[in-house]
Short mmCIF file of C-alpha atoms in Angstrom, two decimals:
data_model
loop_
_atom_site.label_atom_id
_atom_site.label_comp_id
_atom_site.label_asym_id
_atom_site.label_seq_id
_atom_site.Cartn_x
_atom_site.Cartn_y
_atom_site.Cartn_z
CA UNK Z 372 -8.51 19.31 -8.06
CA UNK Z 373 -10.19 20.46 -11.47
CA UNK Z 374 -6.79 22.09 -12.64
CA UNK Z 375 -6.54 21.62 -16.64
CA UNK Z 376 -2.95 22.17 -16.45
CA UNK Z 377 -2.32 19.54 -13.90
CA UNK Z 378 -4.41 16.95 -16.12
CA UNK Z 379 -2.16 17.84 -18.98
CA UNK Z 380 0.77 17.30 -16.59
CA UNK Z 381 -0.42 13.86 -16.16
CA UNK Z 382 -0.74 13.16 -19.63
CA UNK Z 383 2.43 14.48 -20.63
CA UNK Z 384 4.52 12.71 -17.53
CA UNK Z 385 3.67 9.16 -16.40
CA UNK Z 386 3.21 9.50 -13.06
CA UNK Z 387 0.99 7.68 -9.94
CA UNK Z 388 -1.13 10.17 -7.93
CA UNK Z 389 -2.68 9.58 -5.09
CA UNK Z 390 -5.61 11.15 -3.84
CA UNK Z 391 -6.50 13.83 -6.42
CA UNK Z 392 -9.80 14.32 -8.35
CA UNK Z 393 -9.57 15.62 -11.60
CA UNK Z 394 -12.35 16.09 -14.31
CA UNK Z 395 -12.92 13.52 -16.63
CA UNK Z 396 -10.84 13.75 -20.21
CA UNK Z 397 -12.62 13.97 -23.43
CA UNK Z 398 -10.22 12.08 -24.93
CA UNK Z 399 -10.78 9.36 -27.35
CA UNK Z 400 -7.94 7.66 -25.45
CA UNK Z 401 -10.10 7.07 -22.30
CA UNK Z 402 -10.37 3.71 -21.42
CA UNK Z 403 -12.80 1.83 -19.17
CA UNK Z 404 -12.75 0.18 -15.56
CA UNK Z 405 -13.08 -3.08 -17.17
CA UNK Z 406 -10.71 -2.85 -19.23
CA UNK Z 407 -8.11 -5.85 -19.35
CA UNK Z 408 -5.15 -2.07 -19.33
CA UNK Z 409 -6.54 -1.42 -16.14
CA UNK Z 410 -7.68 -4.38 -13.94
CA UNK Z 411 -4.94 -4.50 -11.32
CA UNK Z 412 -6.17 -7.72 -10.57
CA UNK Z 413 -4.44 -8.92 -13.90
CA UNK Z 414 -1.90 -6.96 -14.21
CA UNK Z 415 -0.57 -6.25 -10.18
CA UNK Z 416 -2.38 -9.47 -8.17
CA UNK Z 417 -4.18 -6.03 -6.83
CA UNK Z 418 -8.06 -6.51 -6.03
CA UNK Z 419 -9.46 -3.41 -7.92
CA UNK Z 420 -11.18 -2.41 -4.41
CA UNK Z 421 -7.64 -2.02 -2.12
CA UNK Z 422 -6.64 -0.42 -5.43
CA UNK Z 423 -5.36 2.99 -3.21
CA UNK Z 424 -3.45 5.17 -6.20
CA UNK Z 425 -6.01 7.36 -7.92
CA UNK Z 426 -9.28 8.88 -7.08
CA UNK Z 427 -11.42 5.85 -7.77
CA UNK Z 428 -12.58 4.58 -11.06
CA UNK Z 429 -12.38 6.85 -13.51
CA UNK Z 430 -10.05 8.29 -16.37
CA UNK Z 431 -7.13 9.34 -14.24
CA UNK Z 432 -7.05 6.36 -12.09
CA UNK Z 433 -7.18 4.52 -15.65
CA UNK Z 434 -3.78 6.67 -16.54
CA UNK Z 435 -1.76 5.98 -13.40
CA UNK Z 436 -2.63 2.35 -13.50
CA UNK Z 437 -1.02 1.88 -17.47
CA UNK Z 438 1.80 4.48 -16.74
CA UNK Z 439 2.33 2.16 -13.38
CA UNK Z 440 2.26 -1.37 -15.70
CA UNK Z 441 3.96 0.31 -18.13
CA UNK Z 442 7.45 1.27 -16.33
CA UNK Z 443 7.29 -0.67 -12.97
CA UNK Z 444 4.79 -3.09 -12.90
CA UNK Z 445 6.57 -5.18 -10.18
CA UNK Z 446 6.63 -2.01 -7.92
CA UNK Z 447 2.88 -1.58 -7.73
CA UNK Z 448 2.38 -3.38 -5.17
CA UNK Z 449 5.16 -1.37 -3.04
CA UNK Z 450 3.61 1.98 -4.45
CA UNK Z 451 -0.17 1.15 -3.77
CA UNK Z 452 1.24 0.83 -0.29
CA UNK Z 453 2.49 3.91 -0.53
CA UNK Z 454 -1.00 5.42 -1.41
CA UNK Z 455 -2.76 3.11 1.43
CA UNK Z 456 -0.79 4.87 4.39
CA UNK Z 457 -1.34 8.10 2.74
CA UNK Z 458 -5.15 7.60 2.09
CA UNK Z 459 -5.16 6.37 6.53
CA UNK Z 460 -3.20 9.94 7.16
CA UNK Z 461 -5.65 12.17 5.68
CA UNK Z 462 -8.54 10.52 7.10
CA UNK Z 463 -6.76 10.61 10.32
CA UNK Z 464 -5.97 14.16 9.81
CA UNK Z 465 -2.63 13.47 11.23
CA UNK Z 466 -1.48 17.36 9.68
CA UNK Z 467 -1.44 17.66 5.68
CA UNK Z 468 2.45 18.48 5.58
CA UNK Z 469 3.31 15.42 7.12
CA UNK Z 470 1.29 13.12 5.05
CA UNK Z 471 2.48 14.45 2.25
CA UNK Z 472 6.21 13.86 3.12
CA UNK Z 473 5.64 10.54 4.48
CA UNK Z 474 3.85 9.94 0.93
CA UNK Z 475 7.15 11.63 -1.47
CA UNK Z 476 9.17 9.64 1.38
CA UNK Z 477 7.86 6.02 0.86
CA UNK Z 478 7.73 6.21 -2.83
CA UNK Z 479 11.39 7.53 -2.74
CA UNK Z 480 12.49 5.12 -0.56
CA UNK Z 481 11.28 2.37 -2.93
CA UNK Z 482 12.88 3.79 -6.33
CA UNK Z 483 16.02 3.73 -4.23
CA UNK Z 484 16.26 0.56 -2.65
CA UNK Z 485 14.56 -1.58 -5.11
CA UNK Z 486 15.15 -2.29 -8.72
CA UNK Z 487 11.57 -2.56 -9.98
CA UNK Z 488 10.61 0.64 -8.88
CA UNK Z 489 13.96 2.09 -10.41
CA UNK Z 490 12.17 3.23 -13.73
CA UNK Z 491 9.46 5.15 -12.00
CA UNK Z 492 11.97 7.51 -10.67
CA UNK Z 493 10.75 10.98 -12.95
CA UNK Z 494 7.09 10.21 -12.28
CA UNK Z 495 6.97 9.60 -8.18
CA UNK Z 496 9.05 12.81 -8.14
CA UNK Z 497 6.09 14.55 -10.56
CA UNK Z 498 3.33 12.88 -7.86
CA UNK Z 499 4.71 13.94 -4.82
CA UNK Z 500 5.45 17.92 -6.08
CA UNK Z 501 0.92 17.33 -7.79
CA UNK Z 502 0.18 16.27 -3.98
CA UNK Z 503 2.45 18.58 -2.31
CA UNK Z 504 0.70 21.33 -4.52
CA UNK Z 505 -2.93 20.23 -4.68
CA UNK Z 506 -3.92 17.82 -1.79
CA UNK Z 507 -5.19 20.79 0.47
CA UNK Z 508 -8.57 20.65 -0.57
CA UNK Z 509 -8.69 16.84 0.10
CA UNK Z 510 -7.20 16.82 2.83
CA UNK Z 511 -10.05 18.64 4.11
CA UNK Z 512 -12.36 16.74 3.23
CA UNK Z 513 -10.85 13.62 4.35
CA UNK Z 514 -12.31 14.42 7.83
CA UNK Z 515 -16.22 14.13 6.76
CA UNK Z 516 -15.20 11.16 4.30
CA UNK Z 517 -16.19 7.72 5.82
CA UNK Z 518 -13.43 5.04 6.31
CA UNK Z 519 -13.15 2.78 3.23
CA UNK Z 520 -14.54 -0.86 4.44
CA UNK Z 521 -11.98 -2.29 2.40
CA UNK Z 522 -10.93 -5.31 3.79
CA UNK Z 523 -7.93 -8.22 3.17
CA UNK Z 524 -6.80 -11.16 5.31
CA UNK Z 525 -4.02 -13.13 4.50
CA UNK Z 526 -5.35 -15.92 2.26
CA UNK Z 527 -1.36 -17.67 2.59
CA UNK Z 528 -1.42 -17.61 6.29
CA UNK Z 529 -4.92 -19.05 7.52
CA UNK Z 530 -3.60 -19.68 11.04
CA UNK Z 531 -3.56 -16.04 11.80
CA UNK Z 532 -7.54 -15.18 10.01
CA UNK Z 533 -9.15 -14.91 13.12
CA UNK Z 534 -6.25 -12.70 14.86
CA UNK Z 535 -5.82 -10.74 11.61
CA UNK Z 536 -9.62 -10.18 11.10
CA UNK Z 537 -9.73 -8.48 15.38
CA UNK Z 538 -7.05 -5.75 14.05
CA UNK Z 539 -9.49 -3.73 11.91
CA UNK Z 540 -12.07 -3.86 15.05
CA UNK Z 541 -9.05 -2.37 16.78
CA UNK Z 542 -7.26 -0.57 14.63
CA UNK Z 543 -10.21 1.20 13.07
CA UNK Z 544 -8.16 3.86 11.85
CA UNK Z 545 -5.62 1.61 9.88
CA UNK Z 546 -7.79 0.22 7.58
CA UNK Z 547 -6.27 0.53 3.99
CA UNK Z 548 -2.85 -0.27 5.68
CA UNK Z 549 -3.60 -3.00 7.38
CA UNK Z 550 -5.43 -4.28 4.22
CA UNK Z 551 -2.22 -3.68 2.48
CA UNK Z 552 -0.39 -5.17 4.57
CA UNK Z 553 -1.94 -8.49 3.77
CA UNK Z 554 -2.38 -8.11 0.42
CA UNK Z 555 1.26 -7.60 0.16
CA UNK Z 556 2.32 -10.66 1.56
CA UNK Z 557 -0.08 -12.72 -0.45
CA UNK Z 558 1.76 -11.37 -3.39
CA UNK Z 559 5.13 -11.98 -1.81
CA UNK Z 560 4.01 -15.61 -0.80
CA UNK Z 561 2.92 -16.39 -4.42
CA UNK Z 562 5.82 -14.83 -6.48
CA UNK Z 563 7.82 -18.03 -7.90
CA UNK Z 564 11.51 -17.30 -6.59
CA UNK Z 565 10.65 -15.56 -2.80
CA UNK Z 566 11.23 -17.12 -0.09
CA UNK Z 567 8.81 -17.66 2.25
CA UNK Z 568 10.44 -16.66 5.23
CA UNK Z 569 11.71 -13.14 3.69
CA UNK Z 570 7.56 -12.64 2.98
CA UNK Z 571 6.68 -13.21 6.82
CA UNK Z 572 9.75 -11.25 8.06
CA UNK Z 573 8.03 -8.55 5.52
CA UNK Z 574 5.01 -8.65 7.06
CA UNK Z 575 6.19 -8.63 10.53
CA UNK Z 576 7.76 -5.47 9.65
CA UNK Z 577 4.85 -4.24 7.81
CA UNK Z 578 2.39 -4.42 10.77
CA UNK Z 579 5.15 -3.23 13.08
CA UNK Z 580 5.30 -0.14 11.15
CA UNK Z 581 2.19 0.89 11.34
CA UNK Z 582 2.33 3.12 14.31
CA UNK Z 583 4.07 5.39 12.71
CA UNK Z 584 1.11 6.28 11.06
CA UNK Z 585 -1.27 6.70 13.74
CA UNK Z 586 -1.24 8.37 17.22
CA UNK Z 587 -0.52 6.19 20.02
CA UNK Z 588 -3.26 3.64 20.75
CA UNK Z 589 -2.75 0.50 23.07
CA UNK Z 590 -5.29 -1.65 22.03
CA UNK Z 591 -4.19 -1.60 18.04
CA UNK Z 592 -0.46 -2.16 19.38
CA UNK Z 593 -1.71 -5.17 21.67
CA UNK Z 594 -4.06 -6.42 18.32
CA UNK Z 595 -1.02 -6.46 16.38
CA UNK Z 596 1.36 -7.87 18.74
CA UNK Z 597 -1.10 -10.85 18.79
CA UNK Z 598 -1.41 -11.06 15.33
CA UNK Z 599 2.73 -11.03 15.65
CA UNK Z 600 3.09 -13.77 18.03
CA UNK Z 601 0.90 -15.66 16.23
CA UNK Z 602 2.73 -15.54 13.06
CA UNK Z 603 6.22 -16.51 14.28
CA UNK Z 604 4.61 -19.33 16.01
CA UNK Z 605 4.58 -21.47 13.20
CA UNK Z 606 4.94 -20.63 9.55
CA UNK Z 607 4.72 -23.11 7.47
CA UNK Z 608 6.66 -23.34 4.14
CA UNK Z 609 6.78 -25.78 2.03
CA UNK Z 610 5.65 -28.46 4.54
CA UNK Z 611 9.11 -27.18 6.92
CA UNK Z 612 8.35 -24.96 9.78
CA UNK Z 613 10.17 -21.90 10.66
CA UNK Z 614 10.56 -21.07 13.98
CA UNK Z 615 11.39 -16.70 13.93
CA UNK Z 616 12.14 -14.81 16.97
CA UNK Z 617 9.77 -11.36 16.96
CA UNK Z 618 12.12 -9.64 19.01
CA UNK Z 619 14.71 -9.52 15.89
CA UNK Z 620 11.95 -8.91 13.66
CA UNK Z 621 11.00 -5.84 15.48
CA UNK Z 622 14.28 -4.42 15.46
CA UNK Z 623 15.60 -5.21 12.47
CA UNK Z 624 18.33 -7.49 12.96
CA UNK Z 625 17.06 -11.05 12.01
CA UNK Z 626 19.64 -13.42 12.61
CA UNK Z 627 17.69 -16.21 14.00
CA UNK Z 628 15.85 -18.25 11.27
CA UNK Z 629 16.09 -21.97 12.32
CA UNK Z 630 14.06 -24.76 10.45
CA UNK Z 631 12.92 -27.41 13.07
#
């Protein structure tokens, strides 16, 4: 999108968008890739490569990341998700409407149901109308774009690695998802203060919610349903096992969480 007005817009309202290009700012405010504002890494416990919110490296990508840190840091790993399930519906081309209101969807979901996306409230609502507006052209392209590689397995749960790592064979459509997905619970699984068994319920219900991104495809539901069964096995916490019944997991009503 090389739109002046809608790089001023971003300038003037802190705001994450997702999937727009925009030309590069003469400003003397620019700041690099490198820079300690802007590694994700540091700031989010985000790799910079399943980094998902922004166009890639660059100026604007620089912007949404310090707006991001600035007013809901402990969101942006919530909102990158977001951007992952948007970036694996345009490259689906699952219809451009739809993405985009699954994208305004998830980000309002999390501003309403959780306190450290609270503050980012005015500048999802300026992303989603940007995307709504703009993403046409990208969504286009999207089709002739190849797959980001991108790849994550669950460095807290090695029991499932060699389940996990079959799912983007599978699923090769639900990369940056599935990737997020992981990531995600790494972050849960390492925050002091969560508890372990809320992270794997998390991303139980992560995985399980991926086919609402995708069209129907058996062998990615039968990949993940491994991957599932596998998890609930045995999780290990803090040298206790939990023993979880999937079958509550999947439908929302855990009430069986038993240490043995």
């Amino acid at each position: 999108m090389h739109n002046f007005h809608a790089l001023l817009l971003l300038l003037i309202v802190p705001m994450m968008i997702h999937g727009m290009q925009l030309p590069p700012s003469p400003s003397p405010l620019k700041v690099s890739s490198s820079s300690p504002a802007t590694d994700t890494l540091a700031l989010f416990g985000i790799p910079k490569d399943l980094w998902k919110c922004g166009p890639g490296p660059g100026y604007v990508s620089d912007q949404i990341i310090q707006r991001m840190n600035e007013a809901c840091p402990l969101a942006a790993a919530d909102f990158n998700h977001c951007c992952a399930i948007h970036d694996d519906c345009y490259s689906n081309q699952r219809g451009r409407s739809q993405c985009d209101q699954d994208f305004c969807g998830c980000m309002s979901y999390h501003v309403k149901h959780n306190l450290n996306a609270a503050n980012c409230s005015q500048q999802t609502l300026a992303a989603c109308g940007l995307v709504e507006r703009y993403g046409e052209q990208f969504y286009n392209a999207a089709s002739q774009s190849p797959v980001d590689p991108a790849k994550r397995l669950p460095e807290e749960f090695p029991s499932i690695t060699e389940e996990y790592e079959k799912l983007y064979k599978a699923c090769e459509k639900q990369y940056a998802t599935i990737a997020s997905c992981a990531l995600n619970f790494d972050i849960c699984y390492r925050s002091p203060g969560n508890r372990h068994e809320k992270c794997v319920v998390d991303f139980q219900r992560c995985l399980d919610a991926t086919h609402l991104g995708r069209d129907l495809d058996q062998q990615c539901d039968a990949a993940i349903e491994m991957v599932q069964w596998k998890m609930v096995e045995k999780v290990e916490t803090g040298g206790n096992v939990t023993v979880l019944v999937l079958a509550e997991v999947q439908n929302n009503t855990i009430t069986f969480v038993k240490k043995v």
